[in-house]
XYZ file of C-alpha atoms in Angstrom:
73
model
C 23.890 57.386 -66.317
C 25.801 54.788 -64.303
C 24.017 51.557 -63.435
C 24.623 49.991 -60.063
C 25.788 46.394 -60.140
C 23.457 44.377 -57.923
C 25.092 41.033 -58.621
C 25.633 39.164 -55.343
C 29.271 38.385 -54.538
C 30.517 34.897 -55.367
C 32.984 33.148 -53.079
C 35.599 31.269 -55.121
C 36.264 27.644 -54.197
C 40.005 28.209 -53.794
C 42.363 31.140 -53.802
C 42.792 34.205 -51.635
C 40.616 37.168 -50.672
C 41.630 40.600 -49.469
C 39.725 42.255 -46.636
C 37.186 44.264 -48.703
C 36.105 41.020 -50.398
C 35.940 39.108 -47.102
C 33.674 41.797 -45.657
C 31.224 41.291 -48.538
C 30.465 37.894 -47.005
C 30.823 38.759 -43.308
C 28.994 42.077 -42.868
C 30.951 43.645 -40.018
C 33.367 46.558 -39.791
C 37.118 46.347 -40.344
C 37.926 46.944 -36.674
C 35.544 44.195 -35.561
C 37.013 41.818 -38.132
C 40.583 42.470 -36.993
C 39.579 42.068 -33.328
C 37.986 38.720 -34.245
C 41.124 37.604 -36.089
C 43.246 38.552 -33.074
C 40.961 36.667 -30.659
C 40.776 33.572 -32.893
C 37.072 34.005 -33.695
C 37.855 34.573 -37.387
C 40.450 32.864 -39.623
C 44.100 33.806 -39.472
C 45.414 36.051 -42.237
C 48.437 35.533 -44.483
C 50.916 38.246 -45.452
C 51.890 37.790 -49.100
C 53.652 41.135 -49.432
C 54.691 44.132 -47.357
C 51.252 45.741 -47.754
C 49.140 42.771 -48.798
C 47.160 40.627 -46.367
C 44.834 37.865 -47.564
C 42.613 35.056 -46.275
C 42.182 31.642 -47.858
C 38.808 31.182 -49.547
C 38.540 27.766 -47.908
C 38.861 29.357 -44.434
C 36.191 31.970 -45.207
C 33.879 29.275 -46.606
C 34.321 27.232 -43.403
C 33.609 30.328 -41.280
C 30.407 31.005 -43.223
C 29.289 27.392 -42.735
C 29.917 27.654 -38.977
C 28.050 30.957 -38.780
C 25.075 29.600 -40.723
C 24.975 26.589 -38.376
C 24.243 28.871 -35.459
C 27.348 30.866 -34.623
C 27.548 34.647 -34.355
C 29.460 37.131 -36.505
């Protein structure tokens, strides 16, 4: 029997997150996230390889603080 891990995600203080990890903190779909990045609503991404896109943990933390202060996701 496999046990489900119900541990809440932890946002590191520094470093980089890939999209699946970002979406654990901002519960929206991939398409909505990318539309928000394009419009400037969400933080800009960084390409660190030909198939690897990441976001800075500091930028995601700032976004979460803004959203909890009354913004919308």
